[in-house]
Short mmCIF file of C-alpha atoms in Angstrom, two decimals:
data_model
loop_
_atom_site.label_atom_id
_atom_site.label_comp_id
_atom_site.label_asym_id
_atom_site.label_seq_id
_atom_site.Cartn_x
_atom_site.Cartn_y
_atom_site.Cartn_z
CA UNK A 1260 0.00 0.00 0.00
CA UNK A 1261 2.89 2.34 -0.56
CA UNK A 1262 2.38 3.32 -4.21
CA UNK A 1263 0.17 6.19 -5.28
CA UNK A 1264 -1.88 4.12 -7.73
CA UNK A 1265 -1.87 0.44 -6.81
CA UNK A 1266 -0.22 -2.03 -4.46
CA UNK A 1267 -0.72 -5.46 -2.96
CA UNK A 1268 -0.84 -6.80 0.59
CA UNK A 1269 -0.86 -10.33 1.98
CA UNK A 1270 -3.58 -11.08 4.52
CA UNK A 1271 -4.03 -14.55 6.03
CA UNK A 1272 -2.37 -16.12 3.00
CA UNK A 1273 -4.41 -14.16 0.44
CA UNK A 1274 -2.89 -11.50 -1.79
CA UNK A 1275 -5.14 -8.46 -2.20
CA UNK A 1276 -4.68 -5.67 -4.71
CA UNK A 1277 -5.17 -2.22 -3.23
CA UNK A 1278 -6.15 0.48 -5.70
CA UNK A 1279 -5.58 4.22 -5.19
CA UNK A 1280 -4.28 3.88 -1.60
CA UNK A 1281 -3.65 7.62 -1.37
CA UNK A 1282 -7.25 8.53 -2.23
CA UNK A 1283 -8.73 10.75 0.50
CA UNK A 1284 -11.98 9.17 1.63
CA UNK A 1285 -12.58 11.60 4.52
CA UNK A 1286 -10.89 14.85 3.42
CA UNK A 1287 -11.68 16.85 6.56
CA UNK A 1288 -10.20 14.13 8.78
CA UNK A 1289 -7.32 13.61 6.32
CA UNK A 1290 -8.01 9.87 6.13
CA UNK A 1291 -6.87 8.16 2.94
CA UNK A 1292 -7.82 4.69 1.78
CA UNK A 1293 -4.43 3.51 3.04
CA UNK A 1294 -5.20 4.91 6.50
CA UNK A 1295 -8.71 3.49 6.39
CA UNK A 1296 -7.60 -0.04 5.62
CA UNK A 1297 -5.05 0.03 8.44
CA UNK A 1298 -7.73 1.13 10.91
CA UNK A 1299 -10.21 -1.43 9.53
CA UNK A 1300 -7.68 -4.17 10.21
CA UNK A 1301 -7.42 -3.01 13.83
CA UNK A 1302 -11.21 -2.77 14.13
CA UNK A 1303 -11.76 -6.16 12.55
CA UNK A 1304 -12.17 -8.29 15.72
CA UNK A 1305 -15.07 -6.06 16.77
CA UNK A 1306 -16.67 -5.21 13.43
CA UNK A 1307 -16.52 -8.84 12.28
CA UNK A 1308 -18.30 -9.90 15.47
CA UNK A 1309 -21.05 -7.37 14.78
CA UNK A 1310 -21.56 -8.67 11.23
CA UNK A 1311 -20.88 -12.38 11.79
CA UNK A 1312 -23.17 -14.68 9.76
CA UNK A 1313 -25.54 -11.85 8.83
CA UNK A 1314 -26.78 -10.54 5.49
CA UNK A 1315 -24.59 -7.55 4.67
CA UNK A 1316 -25.47 -4.33 2.89
CA UNK A 1317 -22.63 -1.87 2.33
CA UNK A 1318 -22.61 1.74 1.20
CA UNK A 1319 -19.77 2.50 -1.18
CA UNK A 1320 -18.15 5.89 -1.79
CA UNK A 1321 -15.62 5.36 -4.61
CA UNK A 1322 -14.68 9.05 -4.74
CA UNK A 1323 -14.82 9.71 -1.00
CA UNK A 1324 -17.65 10.83 1.25
CA UNK A 1325 -18.46 13.99 -0.71
CA UNK A 1326 -18.94 12.16 -4.01
CA UNK A 1327 -21.71 9.91 -5.36
CA UNK A 1328 -22.36 6.73 -3.41
CA UNK A 1329 -24.48 3.62 -3.81
CA UNK A 1330 -25.88 0.77 -1.74
CA UNK A 1331 -24.47 -2.68 -2.45
CA UNK A 1332 -26.60 -5.68 -1.55
CA UNK A 1333 -25.64 -8.14 -4.28
CA UNK A 1334 -22.05 -9.33 -3.97
CA UNK A 1335 -19.84 -7.41 -6.45
CA UNK A 1336 -18.00 -9.34 -9.14
CA UNK A 1337 -15.41 -10.69 -9.48
CA UNK A 1338 -15.47 -12.47 -6.13
CA UNK A 1339 -12.21 -13.56 -4.52
CA UNK A 1340 -12.05 -17.17 -3.35
CA UNK A 1341 -12.08 -16.18 0.33
CA UNK A 1342 -15.45 -14.38 0.13
CA UNK A 1343 -18.51 -16.32 1.33
CA UNK A 1344 -21.95 -15.46 -0.01
CA UNK A 1345 -25.51 -16.59 0.72
CA UNK A 1346 -28.72 -16.32 -1.28
CA UNK A 1347 -31.70 -14.59 0.33
CA UNK A 1348 -34.81 -13.34 -1.49
CA UNK A 1349 -33.05 -13.40 -4.89
CA UNK A 1350 -30.09 -11.41 -3.55
CA UNK A 1351 -26.61 -12.87 -3.21
CA UNK A 1352 -25.25 -11.29 -0.03
CA UNK A 1353 -21.66 -11.10 1.14
CA UNK A 1354 -21.12 -12.68 4.56
CA UNK A 1355 -18.50 -10.67 6.43
CA UNK A 1356 -16.76 -13.34 8.49
CA UNK A 1357 -13.03 -12.83 7.90
CA UNK A 1358 -10.37 -10.14 7.66
CA UNK A 1359 -9.53 -10.59 3.96
CA UNK A 1360 -13.21 -9.99 3.08
CA UNK A 1361 -13.27 -6.86 5.24
CA UNK A 1362 -10.15 -5.42 3.61
CA UNK A 1363 -11.44 -6.37 0.14
CA UNK A 1364 -14.65 -4.46 0.86
CA UNK A 1365 -12.66 -1.55 2.27
CA UNK A 1366 -10.61 -1.38 -0.92
CA UNK A 1367 -13.92 -1.12 -2.83
CA UNK A 1368 -14.56 2.01 -0.72
CA UNK A 1369 -17.24 0.31 1.32
CA UNK A 1370 -17.43 2.84 4.13
CA UNK A 1371 -20.62 1.79 5.91
CA UNK A 1372 -21.56 -1.75 6.97
CA UNK A 1373 -25.22 -2.52 7.64
CA UNK A 1374 -25.95 -6.13 8.67
CA UNK A 1375 -29.35 -7.78 9.01
CA UNK A 1376 -30.93 -8.10 12.43
CA UNK A 1377 -30.90 -11.89 12.11
CA UNK A 1378 -28.46 -14.59 11.03
CA UNK A 1379 -28.69 -15.86 7.49
CA UNK A 1380 -30.95 -18.89 7.17
CA UNK A 1381 -32.86 -17.96 10.34
CA UNK A 1382 -35.98 -15.93 11.10
CA UNK A 1383 -35.41 -14.82 14.69
CA UNK A 1384 -33.68 -11.60 15.80
CA UNK A 1385 -30.27 -11.67 17.45
CA UNK A 1386 -30.94 -8.76 19.82
CA UNK A 1387 -33.41 -6.02 20.57
CA UNK A 1388 -32.28 -2.66 19.19
CA UNK A 1389 -34.10 0.55 20.05
CA UNK A 1390 -33.49 3.22 17.41
CA UNK A 1391 -33.76 6.89 18.40
CA UNK A 1392 -33.68 9.19 15.39
CA UNK A 1393 -33.61 13.00 15.77
CA UNK A 1394 -35.71 15.02 13.35
CA UNK A 1395 -33.26 17.89 13.54
CA UNK A 1396 -29.93 17.42 11.76
CA UNK A 1397 -28.03 17.82 15.02
CA UNK A 1398 -30.18 17.56 18.16
CA UNK A 1399 -28.27 18.11 21.41
CA UNK A 1400 -31.09 16.30 23.27
CA UNK A 1401 -30.37 12.89 21.72
CA UNK A 1402 -28.27 11.69 24.65
CA UNK A 1403 -30.88 12.94 27.12
CA UNK A 1404 -33.53 10.95 25.24
CA UNK A 1405 -31.34 7.84 25.26
CA UNK A 1406 -30.73 8.21 29.00
CA UNK A 1407 -34.48 8.31 29.72
CA UNK A 1408 -35.03 5.15 27.68
CA UNK A 1409 -32.19 3.47 29.55
CA UNK A 1410 -33.84 4.35 32.86
CA UNK A 1411 -37.11 2.76 31.75
CA UNK A 1412 -35.29 -0.39 30.62
CA UNK A 1413 -33.59 -0.59 34.01
CA UNK A 1414 -36.98 -0.28 35.72
CA UNK A 1415 -38.08 -3.30 33.67
CA UNK A 1416 -35.08 -5.24 34.96
CA UNK A 1417 -33.19 -5.08 31.66
CA UNK A 1418 -29.54 -4.13 31.15
CA UNK A 1419 -28.66 -2.34 27.93
CA UNK A 1420 -25.82 -0.73 26.01
CA UNK A 1421 -26.27 2.61 24.25
CA UNK A 1422 -24.31 3.25 21.07
CA UNK A 1423 -23.99 6.15 18.72
CA UNK A 1424 -25.29 5.39 15.24
CA UNK A 1425 -22.22 7.23 13.99
CA UNK A 1426 -24.52 9.75 12.31
CA UNK A 1427 -27.06 11.74 14.37
CA UNK A 1428 -28.97 9.08 16.26
CA UNK A 1429 -28.48 6.69 19.14
CA UNK A 1430 -29.35 3.02 19.31
CA UNK A 1431 -29.84 1.08 22.52
CA UNK A 1432 -28.96 -2.60 22.39
CA UNK A 1433 -30.67 -5.07 24.70
CA UNK A 1434 -29.04 -8.51 24.43
CA UNK A 1435 -31.83 -11.10 24.61
CA UNK A 1436 -32.03 -14.86 24.92
CA UNK A 1437 -32.61 -16.52 21.57
CA UNK A 1438 -36.19 -17.49 20.70
CA UNK A 1439 -38.00 -14.14 20.66
CA UNK A 1440 -39.78 -13.28 17.40
CA UNK A 1441 -39.69 -10.02 15.44
CA UNK A 1442 -43.43 -9.59 16.13
CA UNK A 1443 -42.79 -9.83 19.87
CA UNK A 1444 -40.01 -7.25 19.71
CA UNK A 1445 -42.26 -4.83 17.83
CA UNK A 1446 -44.95 -5.34 20.46
CA UNK A 1447 -42.49 -4.67 23.26
CA UNK A 1448 -41.03 -1.70 21.36
CA UNK A 1449 -44.49 -0.19 20.84
CA UNK A 1450 -45.23 -0.48 24.54
CA UNK A 1451 -41.98 1.23 25.50
CA UNK A 1452 -42.36 3.90 22.81
CA UNK A 1453 -45.85 4.81 23.99
CA UNK A 1454 -44.66 4.92 27.59
CA UNK A 1455 -41.81 7.38 26.96
CA UNK A 1456 -43.84 9.57 24.57
CA UNK A 1457 -46.56 9.89 27.20
CA UNK A 1458 -44.02 10.62 29.94
CA UNK A 1459 -41.90 13.02 27.83
CA UNK A 1460 -44.33 14.37 25.20
CA UNK A 1461 -42.11 17.33 24.26
CA UNK A 1462 -39.14 15.09 23.54
CA UNK A 1463 -40.35 11.86 21.89
CA UNK A 1464 -42.68 11.01 19.02
CA UNK A 1465 -43.81 7.82 17.30
CA UNK A 1466 -45.00 9.74 14.24
CA UNK A 1467 -43.66 7.89 11.20
CA UNK A 1468 -43.83 10.85 8.78
CA UNK A 1469 -40.85 13.13 9.31
CA UNK A 1470 -42.80 16.21 8.25
CA UNK A 1471 -45.22 15.64 11.14
CA UNK A 1472 -42.63 15.15 13.89
CA UNK A 1473 -41.82 18.78 14.56
CA UNK A 1474 -38.50 18.89 16.43
CA UNK A 1475 -39.10 15.72 18.39
CA UNK A 1476 -36.98 12.58 18.50
CA UNK A 1477 -38.49 9.61 16.72
CA UNK A 1478 -38.71 6.36 18.68
CA UNK A 1479 -38.56 3.81 15.88
CA UNK A 1480 -40.10 0.61 17.23
CA UNK A 1481 -40.95 -0.67 13.72
CA UNK A 1482 -37.37 -1.44 12.74
CA UNK A 1483 -37.56 -5.12 13.61
CA UNK A 1484 -38.34 -7.16 10.52
CA UNK A 1485 -36.54 -9.96 8.74
CA UNK A 1486 -34.19 -8.49 6.14
CA UNK A 1487 -34.06 -5.03 7.74
CA UNK A 1488 -30.64 -3.61 8.55
CA UNK A 1489 -29.08 -1.15 10.99
CA UNK A 1490 -25.62 0.38 11.15
CA UNK A 1491 -23.28 -2.23 12.59
CA UNK A 1492 -21.58 -1.61 15.89
CA UNK A 1493 -18.13 -0.17 15.00
CA UNK A 1494 -19.02 0.66 11.41
CA UNK A 1495 -17.51 3.90 10.11
CA UNK A 1496 -19.96 6.47 8.72
CA UNK A 1497 -19.75 8.87 5.82
CA UNK A 1498 -19.54 11.99 8.00
CA UNK A 1499 -16.92 14.74 8.00
CA UNK A 1500 -15.59 13.66 11.39
CA UNK A 1501 -15.16 10.04 10.19
CA UNK A 1502 -17.42 9.03 13.06
CA UNK A 1503 -17.86 5.42 14.10
CA UNK A 1504 -20.91 3.73 15.59
CA UNK A 1505 -19.58 3.33 19.12
CA UNK A 1506 -20.94 1.67 22.29
CA UNK A 1507 -20.95 3.97 25.32
CA UNK A 1508 -21.37 3.61 29.06
CA UNK A 1509 -24.49 5.09 30.60
CA UNK A 1510 -22.23 7.41 32.58
CA UNK A 1511 -20.83 8.74 29.30
CA UNK A 1512 -24.36 9.27 27.97
CA UNK A 1513 -25.18 11.29 31.09
CA UNK A 1514 -22.37 13.71 30.16
CA UNK A 1515 -23.95 14.38 26.76
CA UNK A 1516 -21.14 13.60 24.30
CA UNK A 1517 -21.48 14.44 20.61
CA UNK A 1518 -21.46 11.40 18.26
CA UNK A 1519 -18.59 12.95 16.29
CA UNK A 1520 -16.31 12.54 19.33
CA UNK A 1521 -16.05 8.83 18.51
CA UNK A 1522 -14.31 8.39 15.19
CA UNK A 1523 -11.72 6.53 13.15
CA UNK A 1524 -8.93 8.64 14.62
CA UNK A 1525 -9.55 7.52 18.21
CA UNK A 1526 -11.69 4.35 18.14
CA UNK A 1527 -8.74 1.93 18.27
CA UNK A 1528 -7.28 3.61 21.35
CA UNK A 1529 -10.74 3.64 22.96
CA UNK A 1530 -11.10 -0.10 22.41
CA UNK A 1531 -7.69 -0.68 23.99
CA UNK A 1532 -8.78 1.13 27.17
CA UNK A 1533 -12.49 0.26 27.42
CA UNK A 1534 -12.76 -2.98 25.48
CA UNK A 1535 -15.92 -3.99 23.67
CA UNK A 1536 -18.76 -2.72 25.86
CA UNK A 1537 -21.25 -4.84 23.90
CA UNK A 1538 -19.71 -7.91 25.52
CA UNK A 1539 -20.35 -6.64 29.06
CA UNK A 1540 -24.07 -7.53 29.07
CA UNK A 1541 -25.14 -11.18 28.65
CA UNK A 1542 -28.37 -12.22 26.89
CA UNK A 1543 -31.43 -11.71 29.09
CA UNK A 1544 -34.90 -13.19 29.18
CA UNK A 1545 -37.81 -10.91 28.26
CA UNK A 1546 -40.40 -13.68 28.61
CA UNK A 1547 -42.01 -12.27 31.77
CA UNK A 1548 -42.36 -8.81 30.23
CA UNK A 1549 -43.93 -10.24 27.05
CA UNK A 1550 -46.27 -12.37 29.14
CA UNK A 1551 -47.35 -9.29 31.08
CA UNK A 1552 -48.03 -7.37 27.84
CA UNK A 1553 -50.33 -10.18 26.70
CA UNK A 1554 -52.59 -9.71 29.74
CA UNK A 1555 -55.96 -8.04 29.03
CA UNK A 1556 -55.98 -4.29 29.47
CA UNK A 1557 -52.21 -3.82 29.55
CA UNK A 1558 -51.99 -2.23 26.10
#
């Protein structure tokens, strides 16, 4: 990766050609493709875990983040021998399970990684993810909103991990024991969304149409369907700050950080000091809560 136009690297016994290594992908952060691939390699143990055995959609920015981009669902050709794919609903998806595949995608200027909410070949969700989406481009209340949701989850006896989306929103991950359906998660999400919008009516909304939300933060409880995707934990985003979708502690959320504070320039050092916060909460049962919601009069 030392030439200006093209080079090759050897990764786990596979030789990869790297094109235009000096191309600036994030000009404001001065991050070239060469820099990006080095950071991706360091992020790989965490990003690969987030995408493991899932259907992957990437967003590619061949000219950098300020140039035209496109979503890639079907696996691009030609496919190297180390890339695994699976067929789902007439689409041939890449399965991001190894470092050579990650670097190959990075060389294609795949900047964002959006995995499915379920494993390929299965119909049940891997976790419960609450998606908070500000209507304003940059809403300083997003961490406050996340903190309130975290408090409600705690009151229900559930531990959770907040993470920046890497863009403007926050997602809250609740690791759950396997066996819950997408329908059940939407039911639970609707209950929680109604609760917080009634308690904090000036802050939250469940209005689907953006034009009707005013300045409120959208609690998206409808995200959970087979085939739907969300920004992977530790995926970079196409933002000027080269922000990364990053798990936080609830104490950090309380201090109202800006999502841009967590980016490609500091994420590796953060992981060295804090580790992967997603791994700090084991899967939990939500059976009792679901059973309670099924009782007459609860909803």
